[in-house]
CSV table of N, CA, C and O in Angstrom, one decimal:
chain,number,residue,atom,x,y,z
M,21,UNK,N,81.7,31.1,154.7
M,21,UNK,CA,80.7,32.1,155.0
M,21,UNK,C,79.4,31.5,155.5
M,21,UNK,O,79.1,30.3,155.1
M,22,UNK,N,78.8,32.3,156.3
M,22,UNK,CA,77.7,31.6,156.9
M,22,UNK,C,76.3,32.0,156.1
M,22,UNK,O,75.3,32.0,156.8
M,23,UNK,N,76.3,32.3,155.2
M,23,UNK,CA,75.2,33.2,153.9
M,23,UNK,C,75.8,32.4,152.2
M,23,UNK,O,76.9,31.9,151.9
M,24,UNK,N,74.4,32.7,151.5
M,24,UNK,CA,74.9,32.0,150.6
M,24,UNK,C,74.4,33.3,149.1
M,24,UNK,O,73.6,34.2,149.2
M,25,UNK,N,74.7,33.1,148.7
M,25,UNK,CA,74.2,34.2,147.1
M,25,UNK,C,72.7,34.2,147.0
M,25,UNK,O,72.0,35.2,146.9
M,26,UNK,N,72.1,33.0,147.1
M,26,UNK,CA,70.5,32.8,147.1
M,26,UNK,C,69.6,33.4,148.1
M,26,UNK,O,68.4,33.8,148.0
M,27,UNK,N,70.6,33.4,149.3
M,27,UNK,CA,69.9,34.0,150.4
M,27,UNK,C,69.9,35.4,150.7
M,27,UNK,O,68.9,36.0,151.2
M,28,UNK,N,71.2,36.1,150.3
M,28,UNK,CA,71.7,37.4,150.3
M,28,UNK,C,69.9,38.0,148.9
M,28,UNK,O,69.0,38.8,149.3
M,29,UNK,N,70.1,37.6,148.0
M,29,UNK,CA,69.6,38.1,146.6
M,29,UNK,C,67.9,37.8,147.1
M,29,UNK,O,67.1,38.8,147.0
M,30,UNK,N,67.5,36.7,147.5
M,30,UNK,CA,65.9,36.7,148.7
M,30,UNK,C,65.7,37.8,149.7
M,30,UNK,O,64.6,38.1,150.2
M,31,UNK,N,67.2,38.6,150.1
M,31,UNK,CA,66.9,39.4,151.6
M,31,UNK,C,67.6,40.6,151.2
M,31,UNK,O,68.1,41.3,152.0
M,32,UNK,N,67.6,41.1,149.6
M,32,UNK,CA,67.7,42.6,149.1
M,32,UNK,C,68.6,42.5,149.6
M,32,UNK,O,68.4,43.2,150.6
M,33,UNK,N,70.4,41.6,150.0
M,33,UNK,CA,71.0,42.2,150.4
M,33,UNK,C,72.6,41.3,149.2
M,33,UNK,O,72.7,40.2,148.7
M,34,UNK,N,73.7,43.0,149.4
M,34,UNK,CA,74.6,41.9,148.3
M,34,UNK,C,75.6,41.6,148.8
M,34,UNK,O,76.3,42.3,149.5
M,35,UNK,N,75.9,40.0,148.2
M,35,UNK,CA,76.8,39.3,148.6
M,35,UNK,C,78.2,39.6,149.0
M,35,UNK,O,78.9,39.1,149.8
M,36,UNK,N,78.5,40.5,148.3
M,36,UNK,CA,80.2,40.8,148.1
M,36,UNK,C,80.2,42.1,149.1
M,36,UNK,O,81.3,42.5,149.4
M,37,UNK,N,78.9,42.7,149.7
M,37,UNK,CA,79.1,43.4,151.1
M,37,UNK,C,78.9,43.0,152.0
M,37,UNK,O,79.1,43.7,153.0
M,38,UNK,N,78.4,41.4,152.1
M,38,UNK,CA,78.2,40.7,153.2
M,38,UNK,C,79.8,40.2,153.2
M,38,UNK,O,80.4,39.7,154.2
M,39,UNK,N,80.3,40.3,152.4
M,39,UNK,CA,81.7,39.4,152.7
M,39,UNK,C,82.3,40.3,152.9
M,39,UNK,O,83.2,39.9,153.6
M,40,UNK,N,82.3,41.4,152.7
M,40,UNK,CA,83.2,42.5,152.8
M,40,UNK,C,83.1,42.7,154.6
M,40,UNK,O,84.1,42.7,155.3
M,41,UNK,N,81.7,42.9,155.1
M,41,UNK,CA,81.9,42.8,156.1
M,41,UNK,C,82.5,41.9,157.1
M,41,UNK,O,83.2,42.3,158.1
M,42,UNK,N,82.3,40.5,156.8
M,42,UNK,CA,83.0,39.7,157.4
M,42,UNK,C,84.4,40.1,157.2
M,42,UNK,O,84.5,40.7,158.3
M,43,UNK,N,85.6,40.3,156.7
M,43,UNK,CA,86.2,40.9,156.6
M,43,UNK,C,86.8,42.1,157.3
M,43,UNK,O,87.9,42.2,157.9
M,44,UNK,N,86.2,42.6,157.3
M,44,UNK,CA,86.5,43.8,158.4
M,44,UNK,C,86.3,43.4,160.0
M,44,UNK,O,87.0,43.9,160.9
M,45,UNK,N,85.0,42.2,160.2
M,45,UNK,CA,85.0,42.7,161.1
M,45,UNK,C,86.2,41.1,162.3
M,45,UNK,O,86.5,41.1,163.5
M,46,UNK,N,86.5,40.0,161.0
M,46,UNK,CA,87.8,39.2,160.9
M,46,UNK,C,88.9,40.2,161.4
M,46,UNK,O,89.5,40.0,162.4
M,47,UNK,N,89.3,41.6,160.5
M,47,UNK,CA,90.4,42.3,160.9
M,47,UNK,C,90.0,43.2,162.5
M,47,UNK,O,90.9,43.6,163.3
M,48,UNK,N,89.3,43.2,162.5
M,48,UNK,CA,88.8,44.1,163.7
M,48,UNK,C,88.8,43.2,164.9
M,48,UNK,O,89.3,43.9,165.8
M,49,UNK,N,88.6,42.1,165.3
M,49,UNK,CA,88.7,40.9,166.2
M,49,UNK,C,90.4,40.6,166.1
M,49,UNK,O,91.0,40.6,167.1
M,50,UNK,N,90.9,40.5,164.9
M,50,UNK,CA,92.4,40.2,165.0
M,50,UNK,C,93.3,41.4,165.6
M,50,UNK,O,94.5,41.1,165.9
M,51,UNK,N,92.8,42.6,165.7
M,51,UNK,CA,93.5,43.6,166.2
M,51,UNK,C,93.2,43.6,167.9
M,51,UNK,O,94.2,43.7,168.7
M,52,UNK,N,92.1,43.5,168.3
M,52,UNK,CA,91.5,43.2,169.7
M,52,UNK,C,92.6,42.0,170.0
M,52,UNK,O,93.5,42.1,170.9
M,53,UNK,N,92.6,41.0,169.3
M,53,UNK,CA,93.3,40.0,170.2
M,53,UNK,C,94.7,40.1,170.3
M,53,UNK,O,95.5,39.5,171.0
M,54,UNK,N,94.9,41.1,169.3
M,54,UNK,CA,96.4,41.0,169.5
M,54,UNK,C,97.2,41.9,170.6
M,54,UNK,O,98.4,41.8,171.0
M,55,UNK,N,96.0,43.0,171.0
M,55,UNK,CA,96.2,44.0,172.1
M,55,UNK,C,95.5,43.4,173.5
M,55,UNK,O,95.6,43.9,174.7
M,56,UNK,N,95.0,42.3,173.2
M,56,UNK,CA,94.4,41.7,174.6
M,56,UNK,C,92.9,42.6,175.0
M,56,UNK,O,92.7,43.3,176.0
M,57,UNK,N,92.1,42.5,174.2
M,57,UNK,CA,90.9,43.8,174.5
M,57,UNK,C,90.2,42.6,174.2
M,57,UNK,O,90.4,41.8,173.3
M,58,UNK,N,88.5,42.8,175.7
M,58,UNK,CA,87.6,41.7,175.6
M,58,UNK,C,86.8,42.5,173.8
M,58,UNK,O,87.1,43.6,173.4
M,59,UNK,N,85.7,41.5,173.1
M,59,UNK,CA,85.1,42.1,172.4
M,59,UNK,C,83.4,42.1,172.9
M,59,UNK,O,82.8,41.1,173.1
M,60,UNK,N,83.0,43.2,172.9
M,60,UNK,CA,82.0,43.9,174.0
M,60,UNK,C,81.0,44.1,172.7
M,60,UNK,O,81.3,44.4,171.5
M,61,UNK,N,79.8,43.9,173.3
M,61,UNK,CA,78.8,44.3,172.3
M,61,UNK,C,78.2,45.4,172.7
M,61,UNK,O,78.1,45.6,174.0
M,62,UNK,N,77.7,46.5,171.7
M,62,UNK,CA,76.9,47.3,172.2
M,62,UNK,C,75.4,46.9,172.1
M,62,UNK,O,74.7,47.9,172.4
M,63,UNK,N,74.8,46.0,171.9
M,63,UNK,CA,73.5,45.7,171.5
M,63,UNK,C,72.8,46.2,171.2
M,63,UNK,O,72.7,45.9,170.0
M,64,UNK,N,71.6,47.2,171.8
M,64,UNK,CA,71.1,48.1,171.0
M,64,UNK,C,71.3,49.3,171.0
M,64,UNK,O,70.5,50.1,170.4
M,65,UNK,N,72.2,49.8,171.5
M,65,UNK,CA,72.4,50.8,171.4
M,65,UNK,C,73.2,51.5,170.1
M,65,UNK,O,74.3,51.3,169.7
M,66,UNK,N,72.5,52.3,169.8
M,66,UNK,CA,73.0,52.3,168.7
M,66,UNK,C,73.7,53.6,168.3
M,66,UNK,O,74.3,53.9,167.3
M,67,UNK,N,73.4,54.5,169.5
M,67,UNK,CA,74.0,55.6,169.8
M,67,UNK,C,76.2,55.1,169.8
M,67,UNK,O,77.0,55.8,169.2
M,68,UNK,N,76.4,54.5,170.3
M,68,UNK,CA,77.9,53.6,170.5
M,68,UNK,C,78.0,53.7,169.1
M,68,UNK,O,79.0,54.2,168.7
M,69,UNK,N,77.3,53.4,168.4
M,69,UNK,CA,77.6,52.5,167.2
M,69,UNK,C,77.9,53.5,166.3
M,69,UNK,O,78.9,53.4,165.6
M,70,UNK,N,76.9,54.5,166.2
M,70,UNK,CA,77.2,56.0,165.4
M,70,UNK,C,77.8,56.6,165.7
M,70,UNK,O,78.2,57.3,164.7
M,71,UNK,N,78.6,57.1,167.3
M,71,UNK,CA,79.4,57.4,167.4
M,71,UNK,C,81.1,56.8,167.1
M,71,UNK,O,82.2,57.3,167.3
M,72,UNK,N,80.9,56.2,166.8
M,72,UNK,CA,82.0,54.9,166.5
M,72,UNK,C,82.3,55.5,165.0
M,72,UNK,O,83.2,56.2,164.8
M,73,UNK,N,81.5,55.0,164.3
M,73,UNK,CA,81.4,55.2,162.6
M,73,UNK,C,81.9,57.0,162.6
M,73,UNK,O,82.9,57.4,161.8
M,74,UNK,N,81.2,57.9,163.3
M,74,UNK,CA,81.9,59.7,162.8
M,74,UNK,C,83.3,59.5,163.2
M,74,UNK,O,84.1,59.6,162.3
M,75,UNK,N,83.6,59.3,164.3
M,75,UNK,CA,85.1,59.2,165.3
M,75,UNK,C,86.2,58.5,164.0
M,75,UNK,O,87.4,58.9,163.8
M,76,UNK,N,85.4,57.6,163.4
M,76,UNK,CA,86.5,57.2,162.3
M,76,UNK,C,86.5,57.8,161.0
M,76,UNK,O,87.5,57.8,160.3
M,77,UNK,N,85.5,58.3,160.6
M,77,UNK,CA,85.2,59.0,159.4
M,77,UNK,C,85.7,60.4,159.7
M,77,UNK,O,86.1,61.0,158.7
M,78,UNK,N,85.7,61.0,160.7
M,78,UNK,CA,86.0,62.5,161.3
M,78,UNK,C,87.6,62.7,160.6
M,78,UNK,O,87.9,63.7,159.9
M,79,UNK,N,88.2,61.9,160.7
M,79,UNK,CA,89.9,62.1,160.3
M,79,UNK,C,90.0,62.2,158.8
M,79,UNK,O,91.1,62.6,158.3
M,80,UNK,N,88.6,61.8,157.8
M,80,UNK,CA,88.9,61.7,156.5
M,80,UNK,C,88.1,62.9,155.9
M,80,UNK,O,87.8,63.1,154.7
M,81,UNK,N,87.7,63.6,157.1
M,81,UNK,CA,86.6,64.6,156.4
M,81,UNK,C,87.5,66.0,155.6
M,81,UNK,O,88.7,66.2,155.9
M,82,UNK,N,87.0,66.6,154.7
M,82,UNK,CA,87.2,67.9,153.8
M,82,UNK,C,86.1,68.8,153.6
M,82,UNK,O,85.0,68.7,154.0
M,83,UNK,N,86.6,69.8,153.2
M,83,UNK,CA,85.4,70.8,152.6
M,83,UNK,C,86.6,71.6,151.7
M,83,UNK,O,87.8,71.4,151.8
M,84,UNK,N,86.0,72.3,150.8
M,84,UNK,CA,86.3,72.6,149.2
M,84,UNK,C,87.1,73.9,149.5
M,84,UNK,O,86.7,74.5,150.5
M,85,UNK,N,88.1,74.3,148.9
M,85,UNK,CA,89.2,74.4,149.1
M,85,UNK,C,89.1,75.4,147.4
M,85,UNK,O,89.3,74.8,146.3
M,86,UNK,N,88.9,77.1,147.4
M,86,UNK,CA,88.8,77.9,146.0
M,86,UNK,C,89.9,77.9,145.2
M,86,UNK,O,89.8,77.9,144.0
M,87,UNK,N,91.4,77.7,146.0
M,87,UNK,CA,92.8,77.7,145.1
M,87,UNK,C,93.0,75.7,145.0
M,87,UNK,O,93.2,75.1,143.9
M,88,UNK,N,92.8,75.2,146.1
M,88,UNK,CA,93.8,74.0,145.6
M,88,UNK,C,92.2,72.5,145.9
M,88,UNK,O,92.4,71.3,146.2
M,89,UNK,N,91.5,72.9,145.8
M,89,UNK,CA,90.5,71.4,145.3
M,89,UNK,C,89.6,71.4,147.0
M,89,UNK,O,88.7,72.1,147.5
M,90,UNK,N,90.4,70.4,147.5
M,90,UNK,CA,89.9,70.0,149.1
M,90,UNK,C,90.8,69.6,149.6
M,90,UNK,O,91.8,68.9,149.2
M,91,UNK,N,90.5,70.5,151.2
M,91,UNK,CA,91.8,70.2,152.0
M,91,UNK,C,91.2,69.5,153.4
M,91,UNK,O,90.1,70.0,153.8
M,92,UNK,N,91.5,68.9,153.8
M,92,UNK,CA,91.1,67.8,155.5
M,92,UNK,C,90.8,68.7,156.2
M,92,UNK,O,91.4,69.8,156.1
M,93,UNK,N,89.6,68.2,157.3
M,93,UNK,CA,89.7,69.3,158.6
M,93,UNK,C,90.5,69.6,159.2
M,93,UNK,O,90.9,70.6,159.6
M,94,UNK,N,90.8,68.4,159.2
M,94,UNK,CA,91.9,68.2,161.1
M,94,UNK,C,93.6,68.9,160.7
M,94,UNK,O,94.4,69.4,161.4
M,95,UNK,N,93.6,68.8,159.1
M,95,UNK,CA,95.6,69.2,159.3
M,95,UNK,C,95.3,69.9,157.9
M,95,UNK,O,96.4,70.0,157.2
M,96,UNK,N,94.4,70.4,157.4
M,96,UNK,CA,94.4,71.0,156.5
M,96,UNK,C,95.4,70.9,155.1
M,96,UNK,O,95.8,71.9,154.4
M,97,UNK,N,95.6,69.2,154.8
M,97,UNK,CA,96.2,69.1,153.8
M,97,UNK,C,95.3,68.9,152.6
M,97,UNK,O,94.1,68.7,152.7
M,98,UNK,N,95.8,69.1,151.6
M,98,UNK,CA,94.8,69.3,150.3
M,98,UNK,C,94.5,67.9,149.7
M,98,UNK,O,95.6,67.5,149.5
M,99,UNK,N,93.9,67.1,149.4
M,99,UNK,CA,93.1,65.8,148.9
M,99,UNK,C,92.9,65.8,147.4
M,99,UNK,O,92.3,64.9,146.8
């Protein structure tokens, strides 16, 4: 890792989400290369970036559900 505990805990930030990131973003480059896809930055835009994050969270979304708890948007199964 290119961060150290000392540095994370100086910069309010925590370690084991910095690594967690790396992590994801290790699986996320290994999936690109294995489909042959360049990896593109959006730089500041950050509009890309938000829409990125709903687009994947969209499939896990619910709302409350009076007989059976919560059921998903998209296929309406119960959670």
């Amino acid at each position: 890792s290119k961060f150290s505990n000392p540095w994370c805990y100086e910069n309010y930030l925590q370690a084991r989400a910095m690594r967690r990131g790396q992590d994801v973003r290790k699986q996320l480059v290994s999936i690109l290369d294995r489909y042959k896809m360049d990896i593109v930055s959006a730089g500041r835009n950050y509009k890309k970036v938000q829409r990125a994050i709903c687009a994947g969270y969209f499939m896990n979304a619910a709302k409350k559900d009076a007989t059976e708890g919560y059921k998903t948007m998209v296929e309406g199964n119960p959670v």
